[in-house]
XYZ file of C-alpha atoms in Angstrom:
679
model
C -104.386 63.103 94.113
C -102.554 65.817 92.202
C -105.896 67.310 91.184
C -108.599 69.030 93.209
C -110.423 66.620 95.534
C -113.563 68.074 97.134
C -116.683 67.340 99.208
C -115.638 64.281 101.309
C -118.681 62.627 102.892
C -118.639 59.444 104.988
C -120.947 56.565 104.260
C -123.335 56.007 107.163
C -121.421 52.898 108.279
C -118.111 54.809 108.163
C -116.448 52.335 105.800
C -116.301 54.574 102.718
C -115.776 58.185 101.734
C -117.596 59.617 98.762
C -116.010 62.663 97.145
C -115.568 64.684 93.972
C -112.270 64.780 92.074
C -110.936 66.489 88.945
C -108.194 63.925 88.431
C -109.650 62.943 85.033
C -110.005 66.528 83.861
C -113.623 67.134 84.822
C -115.137 66.788 88.284
C -116.415 63.231 88.785
C -117.759 61.350 91.787
C -115.538 58.765 93.473
C -115.791 56.213 96.285
C -112.829 55.530 98.597
C -112.618 52.223 100.492
C -111.067 53.071 103.872
C -109.848 49.508 104.406
C -107.964 49.137 101.111
C -107.553 52.852 100.253
C -108.680 52.007 96.734
C -110.790 54.561 94.855
C -113.523 53.712 92.383
C -114.988 56.189 89.900
C -118.782 56.459 89.994
C -119.518 59.049 87.281
C -117.494 60.024 84.233
C -119.528 62.702 82.445
C -117.522 65.483 80.837
C -119.039 68.028 83.214
C -119.077 68.809 86.919
C -120.481 66.431 89.532
C -120.208 67.443 93.188
C -121.586 66.987 96.718
C -122.246 63.212 96.759
C -124.635 62.295 99.576
C -125.202 58.519 99.944
C -128.307 56.819 101.293
C -127.875 54.592 104.347
C -127.177 51.453 102.307
C -124.966 53.305 99.837
C -127.075 52.019 96.959
C -128.072 55.514 95.836
C -126.269 58.853 95.809
C -127.840 62.286 95.538
C -125.482 64.827 93.947
C -125.211 68.199 92.251
C -124.581 68.215 88.502
C -123.514 71.254 86.453
C -123.419 70.733 82.688
C -123.675 72.360 79.253
C -122.118 75.581 80.593
C -125.141 76.889 82.498
C -127.453 74.077 83.625
C -127.737 73.015 87.249
C -129.378 69.804 88.387
C -129.839 67.643 91.458
C -129.587 64.022 90.367
C -129.951 60.519 91.776
C -127.285 57.925 90.978
C -128.284 54.250 91.116
C -124.992 52.551 92.076
C -126.005 49.048 90.987
C -127.219 50.129 87.550
C -124.642 52.889 87.091
C -127.346 55.242 85.829
C -128.414 58.717 86.920
C -131.825 60.366 86.798
C -132.860 63.981 87.199
C -134.647 65.058 90.359
C -134.797 68.698 89.242
C -132.925 70.904 86.755
C -132.869 74.540 85.654
C -130.637 77.122 83.971
C -128.249 79.134 86.190
C -129.167 78.039 89.721
C -125.951 79.210 91.342
C -127.171 78.797 94.938
C -128.589 75.290 94.452
C -128.072 73.167 97.581
C -129.766 70.168 99.185
C -129.931 67.960 102.263
C -131.123 64.353 102.628
C -133.344 63.478 105.584
C -132.569 60.573 107.951
C -135.397 58.642 106.281
C -133.079 58.449 103.226
C -135.821 59.502 100.830
C -136.915 63.073 101.669
C -134.850 65.793 100.058
C -134.968 69.449 101.113
C -133.397 71.738 98.546
C -132.900 75.407 97.694
C -134.179 76.263 94.240
C -134.724 79.357 92.161
C -138.072 80.998 91.374
C -137.680 84.125 89.251
C -135.682 86.677 91.242
C -136.042 84.641 94.466
C -135.109 81.285 95.941
C -137.348 78.859 97.833
C -137.048 75.729 99.959
C -138.787 72.660 98.543
C -139.244 69.028 99.491
C -139.394 65.965 97.274
C -139.231 62.189 97.522
C -136.094 61.103 95.678
C -137.892 57.988 94.418
C -140.987 59.941 93.276
C -139.420 63.231 92.119
C -142.347 64.409 89.989
C -144.184 65.589 93.094
C -142.485 68.599 94.669
C -143.696 70.571 97.691
C -142.938 74.167 98.634
C -141.714 74.288 102.218
C -141.081 78.042 102.522
C -140.275 81.150 100.532
C -139.024 82.742 103.745
C -137.953 86.275 102.781
C -136.838 85.247 99.327
C -133.352 83.844 99.783
C -133.269 80.720 102.015
C -129.884 79.058 101.444
C -127.722 76.092 102.571
C -130.419 73.767 103.968
C -129.532 71.016 106.480
C -131.855 68.503 108.146
C -131.732 68.120 111.894
C -130.467 64.731 113.120
C -134.051 63.516 113.707
C -135.460 64.891 110.437
C -137.955 67.149 112.215
C -136.433 70.474 111.134
C -134.721 72.016 108.155
C -132.116 74.606 109.119
C -131.001 77.263 106.647
C -129.335 80.674 106.384
C -130.755 83.893 104.984
C -129.427 87.425 104.705
C -131.519 90.209 106.215
C -131.976 93.826 105.130
C -128.692 94.712 106.845
C -127.014 92.112 104.590
C -126.138 90.000 107.632
C -126.763 86.253 107.520
C -129.238 84.796 109.988
C -129.725 81.195 111.068
C -133.289 79.940 110.721
C -135.224 76.712 110.849
C -138.625 75.468 109.751
C -140.559 72.335 110.611
C -140.470 69.666 107.939
C -144.264 69.921 108.017
C -144.208 73.645 107.209
C -145.417 76.631 109.187
C -143.556 79.829 109.987
C -139.742 79.924 110.026
C -137.985 80.529 113.333
C -134.905 82.701 113.685
C -132.186 81.277 115.942
C -130.478 84.277 117.485
C -126.921 84.210 118.738
C -126.945 85.509 122.325
C -123.188 85.705 122.698
C -120.222 85.292 120.371
C -117.310 83.477 121.991
C -114.087 84.661 120.353
C -111.941 82.457 122.544
C -109.882 85.515 123.499
C -110.337 89.012 124.883
C -111.827 91.489 122.430
C -112.433 95.199 122.221
C -114.292 97.738 120.112
C -112.446 99.967 117.655
C -114.110 103.054 116.187
C -112.463 104.207 112.948
C -113.011 107.619 111.369
C -111.888 107.954 107.759
C -110.813 111.390 106.539
C -110.194 112.432 102.931
C -108.511 115.817 102.602
C -109.415 116.456 106.220
C -113.143 115.738 105.840
C -115.032 112.653 106.985
C -115.669 110.578 103.857
C -116.831 107.107 102.883
C -114.009 104.731 101.961
C -113.332 101.179 100.864
C -111.721 99.434 103.831
C -110.061 96.177 104.806
C -109.018 95.203 108.340
C -106.983 92.173 109.416
C -105.779 90.970 112.805
C -102.304 89.703 113.742
C -103.030 86.354 112.050
C -104.218 87.947 108.815
C -107.832 87.079 109.621
C -110.370 89.566 108.206
C -112.203 91.755 110.710
C -115.611 92.946 109.539
C -118.409 95.185 110.866
C -121.653 93.768 112.243
C -123.730 94.777 109.210
C -123.345 95.643 105.565
C -122.180 93.778 102.472
C -118.809 92.018 102.695
C -116.808 91.170 99.585
C -113.657 89.196 98.821
C -111.883 90.353 95.663
C -109.812 87.838 93.779
C -107.073 89.962 92.211
C -105.365 90.901 95.474
C -107.058 88.383 97.791
C -108.514 91.048 100.093
C -111.765 90.945 102.083
C -113.287 94.434 102.090
C -116.323 96.470 103.070
C -117.415 100.112 102.927
C -117.289 102.568 105.794
C -119.637 105.574 105.603
C -116.939 107.648 107.338
C -117.230 106.167 110.786
C -117.371 102.466 111.534
C -117.051 100.385 114.699
C -115.712 96.857 114.708
C -115.091 94.226 117.358
C -111.725 92.487 117.196
C -109.252 90.523 119.338
C -106.966 92.713 121.413
C -103.635 93.243 119.715
C -102.343 94.669 116.471
C -104.719 95.392 113.595
C -103.907 96.489 110.048
C -106.294 98.912 108.363
C -106.146 99.531 104.604
C -108.328 102.195 102.996
C -108.812 103.919 99.630
C -111.254 106.461 98.226
C -111.919 105.619 94.594
C -109.019 106.215 92.229
C -108.301 109.609 93.777
C -106.141 108.376 96.679
C -103.276 105.904 96.955
C -103.966 103.160 99.456
C -103.319 104.050 103.075
C -102.106 101.245 105.358
C -102.187 101.916 109.069
C -101.259 99.783 112.079
C -103.390 100.135 115.212
C -102.994 98.422 118.579
C -106.273 97.547 120.253
C -105.374 97.504 123.941
C -108.666 98.032 125.760
C -112.371 97.460 125.442
C -112.832 100.719 123.559
C -110.394 102.525 121.237
C -110.739 105.191 118.563
C -108.489 106.000 115.621
C -108.424 108.060 112.446
C -107.141 107.055 109.040
C -106.235 110.002 106.853
C -106.162 109.931 103.049
C -105.286 112.675 100.603
C -106.441 113.033 97.023
C -103.831 113.215 94.329
C -106.451 114.850 92.088
C -110.089 115.835 92.423
C -111.758 114.862 89.167
C -115.118 116.425 89.947
C -113.641 119.817 90.841
C -111.973 119.792 87.431
C -115.168 118.996 85.552
C -114.653 115.224 85.152
C -117.226 112.647 86.272
C -116.821 108.871 86.430
C -119.190 106.012 85.694
C -119.454 102.239 85.628
C -121.620 101.454 82.581
C -121.974 97.730 83.157
C -122.460 95.792 86.384
C -125.285 93.885 88.054
C -127.086 94.595 91.314
C -128.262 91.001 91.837
C -126.994 88.085 89.795
C -127.162 84.781 91.634
C -125.405 85.779 94.851
C -126.133 85.394 98.542
C -127.609 88.884 99.063
C -130.710 90.508 97.661
C -129.754 94.123 97.204
C -131.978 97.141 96.721
C -130.737 100.042 94.586
C -130.172 102.164 97.701
C -127.793 99.499 99.034
C -125.078 100.454 96.532
C -125.166 104.194 97.208
C -122.434 103.874 99.857
C -120.310 101.825 97.431
C -120.556 104.548 94.786
C -119.679 107.356 97.194
C -116.703 105.450 98.612
C -115.482 104.590 95.086
C -116.036 108.224 94.026
C -118.369 107.243 91.205
C -120.767 109.926 90.016
C -123.108 107.804 87.918
C -123.713 104.075 87.693
C -125.608 101.849 85.295
C -126.524 98.523 86.933
C -127.884 96.362 84.130
C -130.962 94.241 84.568
C -129.933 90.821 83.362
C -131.329 87.599 82.007
C -130.303 84.039 82.658
C -131.444 82.436 79.438
C -135.018 81.820 80.525
C -135.325 84.157 83.533
C -135.514 87.912 83.116
C -134.406 89.531 86.342
C -135.552 92.749 88.063
C -137.500 94.151 85.132
C -139.290 96.590 87.430
C -136.003 98.353 88.172
C -135.437 99.644 84.640
C -137.676 102.636 85.345
C -136.168 103.208 88.807
C -133.996 106.262 89.284
C -132.836 108.002 92.424
C -132.924 111.668 93.274
C -129.641 113.439 93.867
C -126.141 112.071 93.497
C -124.569 109.713 92.729
C -126.985 109.027 89.870
C -128.171 105.415 89.602
C -129.781 104.653 86.256
C -130.647 101.068 85.355
C -129.805 99.762 81.923
C -130.385 96.433 80.203
C -128.022 93.665 79.165
C -129.214 91.893 76.038
C -127.545 88.491 76.029
C -127.862 87.307 72.465
C -125.088 85.061 73.663
C -123.979 83.663 70.316
C -123.785 87.028 68.532
C -122.341 89.065 71.434
C -123.587 90.680 74.658
C -124.930 94.245 74.548
C -125.595 96.977 77.071
C -128.366 99.507 76.541
C -128.166 102.561 78.814
C -130.266 105.714 79.099
C -133.468 103.855 78.164
C -136.537 103.249 80.303
C -138.164 100.456 78.325
C -137.234 96.792 78.072
C -136.186 95.515 74.677
C -137.735 92.123 73.868
C -136.525 89.462 73.371
C -133.463 89.523 75.617
C -132.098 86.251 74.258
C -131.919 84.470 70.942
C -129.555 82.540 68.748
C -127.884 79.114 68.684
C -127.573 77.135 71.933
C -130.638 78.757 73.478
C -133.503 76.338 74.011
C -136.084 78.941 72.970
C -135.559 81.443 70.097
C -132.508 79.381 69.151
C -133.161 79.729 65.407
C -134.254 83.379 65.435
C -132.919 85.330 62.461
C -132.444 88.525 64.455
C -129.713 91.159 64.315
C -127.932 92.617 67.327
C -128.508 95.862 65.471
C -132.181 95.726 66.470
C -131.671 96.403 70.200
C -128.898 98.867 69.357
C -131.334 100.833 67.167
C -133.946 100.520 69.899
C -131.606 102.227 72.382
C -130.952 105.106 69.986
C -134.636 105.536 69.274
C -135.362 105.753 72.997
C -132.701 108.407 73.550
C -130.048 106.093 74.976
C -126.844 104.425 73.838
C -126.069 100.832 72.921
C -122.831 98.932 72.591
C -120.917 95.699 72.999
C -119.607 94.612 76.399
C -116.556 92.498 77.391
C -115.661 92.083 73.704
C -112.050 90.826 73.327
C -110.308 88.450 75.727
C -106.943 88.182 73.909
C -104.087 90.686 73.552
C -103.987 90.573 69.736
C -107.322 89.816 68.027
C -105.628 89.969 64.592
C -103.161 87.183 65.329
C -103.790 83.960 63.419
C -106.519 81.996 65.194
C -107.629 84.835 67.502
C -110.521 86.176 65.412
C -112.796 83.680 67.180
C -112.392 85.741 70.363
C -114.210 88.704 68.787
C -118.036 88.697 69.204
C -119.573 87.348 66.021
C -121.728 90.363 65.119
C -119.451 93.121 66.449
C -117.433 93.817 63.306
C -120.424 93.874 60.975
C -122.413 96.112 63.309
C -119.567 98.612 63.752
C -118.821 98.749 60.020
C -122.494 99.480 59.333
C -122.619 102.238 61.965
C -124.918 100.491 64.433
C -122.665 100.656 67.520
C -122.552 103.716 69.768
C -119.922 102.523 72.264
C -117.432 99.764 72.911
C -116.477 98.511 76.372
C -112.713 98.904 76.105
C -112.336 98.809 79.892
C -113.599 95.627 81.542
C -112.282 93.345 84.279
C -112.969 90.143 82.373
C -111.409 90.995 79.005
C -108.095 92.351 77.767
C -108.147 96.142 77.570
C -105.132 96.331 75.253
C -106.603 93.663 72.957
C -109.945 95.455 72.841
C -108.200 98.783 72.246
C -106.272 97.246 69.340
C -109.574 96.372 67.696
C -111.054 99.773 68.581
C -108.082 101.491 66.899
C -108.936 99.786 63.611
C -112.541 100.956 63.892
C -111.208 104.512 64.307
C -108.875 104.030 61.332
C -111.911 103.083 59.316
C -113.360 106.506 60.185
C -116.015 105.230 62.583
C -116.010 107.196 65.871
C -117.150 104.430 68.215
C -117.205 105.880 71.731
C -115.100 104.488 74.556
C -116.992 102.827 77.377
C -116.068 100.867 80.492
C -117.811 98.548 82.925
C -116.612 96.309 85.708
C -119.266 93.619 85.081
C -119.265 92.796 88.799
C -122.195 90.953 90.353
C -122.572 92.974 93.515
C -124.682 90.473 95.479
C -121.829 87.951 95.419
C -119.298 87.594 98.224
C -116.438 86.857 95.826
C -116.510 89.864 93.542
C -114.669 93.074 92.751
C -115.739 96.642 93.504
C -118.191 98.574 91.366
C -116.114 100.941 89.251
C -113.023 98.743 89.241
C -112.995 99.651 85.557
C -114.690 102.902 84.687
C -115.013 105.746 82.211
C -114.520 109.446 82.989
C -116.344 112.097 80.961
C -116.215 115.880 80.837
C -119.765 117.034 80.084
C -120.783 120.451 78.882
C -122.772 122.443 81.413
C -124.368 120.960 84.512
C -123.778 117.278 85.176
C -126.859 115.122 84.599
C -127.801 111.805 83.030
C -128.403 113.563 79.723
C -125.161 115.561 79.743
C -123.246 112.417 80.719
C -124.637 110.416 77.787
C -123.940 113.301 75.420
C -120.303 113.592 76.560
C -119.840 109.813 76.393
C -121.161 109.707 72.842
C -118.965 112.644 71.770
C -115.815 110.983 73.117
C -115.006 113.562 75.771
C -113.672 110.757 77.899
C -111.019 108.302 78.989
C -111.270 104.768 80.399
C -109.261 103.574 83.362
C -108.731 100.899 85.973
C -106.724 103.319 88.201
C -104.780 106.124 86.406
C -106.617 109.348 85.559
C -105.287 110.970 82.399
C -105.749 114.412 80.858
C -104.624 114.620 77.221
C -104.543 117.639 74.925
C -102.942 118.776 71.649
C -102.504 122.516 71.095
C -105.079 123.008 73.875
C -107.612 120.755 72.131
C -108.983 118.120 74.508
C -110.268 114.609 73.846
C -113.291 114.584 71.571
C -112.178 117.846 69.938
C -110.821 118.426 66.422
C -107.436 119.855 65.380
C -108.306 122.092 62.432
C -104.928 123.782 62.091
C -102.802 123.021 59.027
C -99.613 122.924 61.108
C -97.399 119.924 60.405
C -96.369 119.673 64.051
C -98.303 120.182 67.242
C -97.526 120.258 70.949
C -99.163 117.676 73.144
C -99.543 117.457 76.906
C -100.441 114.473 79.051
C -101.007 114.734 82.795
C -101.344 111.481 84.716
C -102.804 111.317 88.218
C -102.314 107.733 89.337
C -102.805 106.075 92.740
C -100.537 103.207 91.588
C -97.107 103.077 89.982
C -97.509 102.641 86.229
C -94.714 101.626 83.863
C -95.297 103.061 80.400
C -96.793 106.087 78.688
C -97.604 106.030 74.949
C -98.975 108.382 72.318
C -100.756 106.803 69.326
C -101.340 108.437 65.942
C -103.699 106.393 63.790
C -102.912 103.326 65.882
C -99.124 103.594 65.692
C -96.991 104.465 68.716
C -95.190 107.732 67.900
C -93.850 108.436 71.400
C -93.372 106.330 74.487
C -91.596 106.544 77.784
C -90.879 104.065 80.541
C -91.915 105.217 83.979
C -92.139 104.048 87.572
C -94.243 106.972 88.559
C -97.285 107.222 90.779
C -99.235 110.251 92.045
C -99.081 113.106 89.487
C -96.805 113.514 86.495
C -96.955 115.684 83.363
C -95.429 114.754 80.011
C -95.070 117.019 76.988
C -93.790 116.709 73.475
C -94.267 117.471 69.811
C -95.699 115.160 67.162
C -96.115 115.297 63.416
C -99.725 115.788 62.414
C -100.840 113.818 59.346
C -103.528 115.034 56.991
C -106.189 113.008 58.732
C -106.901 110.576 61.514
C -106.743 110.664 65.298
C -104.454 110.726 68.344
C -104.855 108.986 71.739
C -102.753 108.568 74.873
C -102.294 105.434 76.973
C -100.845 104.581 80.390
C -100.104 100.962 81.305
C -98.260 98.739 83.753
C -98.125 95.212 85.133
C -98.382 95.516 88.916
C -101.861 95.432 90.439
C -102.547 96.827 93.883
C -105.317 98.766 95.601
C -107.257 100.749 94.686
C -107.160 98.819 91.403
C -108.506 95.286 91.079
C -107.693 94.540 87.450
C -104.885 92.244 86.302
C -102.772 95.040 84.775
C -102.752 98.843 84.763
C -104.542 100.515 81.866
C -105.951 103.878 80.909
C -106.536 105.291 77.432
C -108.029 108.518 76.196
C -110.661 109.021 73.563
C -109.265 110.385 70.288
C -108.448 113.941 69.383
C -109.408 114.083 65.718
C -107.470 115.696 62.882
C -109.393 118.044 60.541
C -112.780 116.457 61.347
C -114.379 113.709 63.403
C -114.071 110.443 61.496
C -111.145 111.570 59.355
C -108.655 108.939 58.208
C -105.617 108.349 56.066
C -106.107 106.186 52.947
C -103.355 103.739 53.857
C -104.639 103.293 57.419
C -108.171 102.911 56.132
C -107.173 100.159 53.708
C -105.130 98.332 56.333
C -108.008 98.491 58.812
C -110.519 97.276 56.231
C -108.300 94.333 55.282
C -107.805 93.332 58.916
C -111.520 93.611 59.642
C -112.362 91.577 56.541
C -110.372 88.716 58.033
C -112.243 89.061 61.338
C -115.534 89.211 59.446
C -114.658 86.090 57.450
C -114.127 84.054 60.615
C -117.250 85.555 62.212
C -119.334 84.566 59.185
C -117.992 81.013 59.328
C -118.927 80.815 63.015
C -122.346 82.290 62.224
C -123.144 79.677 59.591
C -121.824 76.813 61.702
C -123.870 77.895 64.710
C -127.159 78.306 62.849
C -126.612 75.159 60.794
C -129.559 74.403 58.522
C -131.706 77.230 59.920
C -132.466 79.962 57.405
C -131.002 83.361 58.383
C -131.459 85.716 55.400
C -131.414 88.877 57.566
C -128.171 87.987 59.317
C -126.573 86.891 56.069
C -127.623 90.152 54.397
C -126.159 92.138 57.301
C -122.805 90.396 56.939
C -122.885 90.836 53.156
C -123.466 94.602 53.495
C -120.554 94.903 55.901
C -118.304 92.871 53.614
C -119.296 94.942 50.575
C -118.541 98.156 52.453
C -115.091 96.953 53.512
C -114.238 95.685 50.019
C -115.306 99.040 48.571
C -113.098 100.894 51.057
C -110.109 98.822 49.967
C -110.738 99.358 46.249
C -111.362 103.112 46.570
C -108.334 103.876 48.747
C -105.603 101.656 47.285
């Protein structure tokens, strides 16, 4: 068909093919008659049905069902009756998989248990009774019965993050590993040892290698990722790595964080053993100039095919030139993952400090960093099965973070370019505007892979115009245990702390706005020698500004904003390092920021467009504004708040929410007062 058609499986007599198709808009199960080539629809739920496995008579089908956004189920379809029944279901079981035994009644399936997965058995006609077959080492995946039903084969990643083939008797016992004695490439191969040099010194790098056919070449151990923006399979080299590959031409691509442009190098592998060097040069060394970078929002393990330990990402951070990282412990509605890691912290650098993501999904997701205690509950609000009617403010965990010496803010907030356009207010988290107006929010994730940085910055500008110095933040929100994912730090924030770099000095600099966010360009902005986070106290009507851009990719535009309005811009096709200067009029109050942007995405970046913006340089005092800008911001935010309140009331329905309603009323009263006092 013209739609996606997936999962073809023959009937046992070979007369039919069962498959999944999106031809009707959602994925449904279909049956194709191979004699007539006629297709018949078997399910028509407005959800996702996949992997149809028929019994020998074709009277029943076992299949995977994903529905209501986050629920996963294995179900049994009775063909004659046209009805389906649940065999098992749970929230967020991303690695769910099953296999039907030759007896046409015994099902072996991979299912979640807390942080781990397990292999279970059940009788599809008596599904209430389920039996644990093995926990293995905690992540047994992709089960398949042997032809005689005596064994269940499965894969599992080891501590080196390499998948292993295992099997276990259907009657239980200890799993057996099936080792590969020899890999047959079908052609002559050789070993290539690659040394990566940055400024002449051996350094860890992000690397991708392909052969003459474009096929990825990977090392024998370590995590492998495939990033979707550029379609590149990559891994990390600690500085020296050896790979086996077919003899012939190989293409090596390497980067070192945002400090080097990508280096592409052709190598010919002609013998059984070859060595080569790939040399990269920094365009700017942030750390030597007092700047340190961080990813404030990503996840170590979140439903992927690896089970990573904190030490497993140290190489990633070094290769990406990240100085501090905040993997967030996460929840999946009714499972609260890796709670023990919140108190974990490494010695030395890069600093790894676990934070917490509070997914009050309806009101907006939050990240709490710099804390060592879990905030409870992690979830509440409409559409959750438990705590769905809780009258609880997002401000509560935000206050909790402050009380514990950390910072709290909203993550991946705005997914559209203009949140103030008619109809776009629904893309702003419901509680965000009220919480910012009432001073509850420490930071806002302006830089994030999954939202629109310019759209989020447009909203952030209005918060600044209101006189509320919400700090810039950035987080990639990658799930690092997944194969298909971006790099940690693909969006990040740079800060310039006072004194020695530490967790505490980082948080202090982040809060004070001595920072910029970026998905590739590194920007240094100053006005009359005042840097970001500082205050211009001079009464001069004009001031000189300076913007230096160190970019590993070619950007297209540079802009200077005063109170949210572009006062200077320049088109550019520049990469590497460039300095811009100029003079701007200084109003009586407000703020100034600088932005770099562009449309082309290439390594080292993995975002959809180029973006970097500085924190504000304030005029007269931090939080200063101009009356006209303040009124305009308040009026715009009142419209956002109006839509948010409508969504709030619709979501909670008949449930009583006096605390939430009072919170919105306070925010509305404050905005109305701002308008009346400044007009």
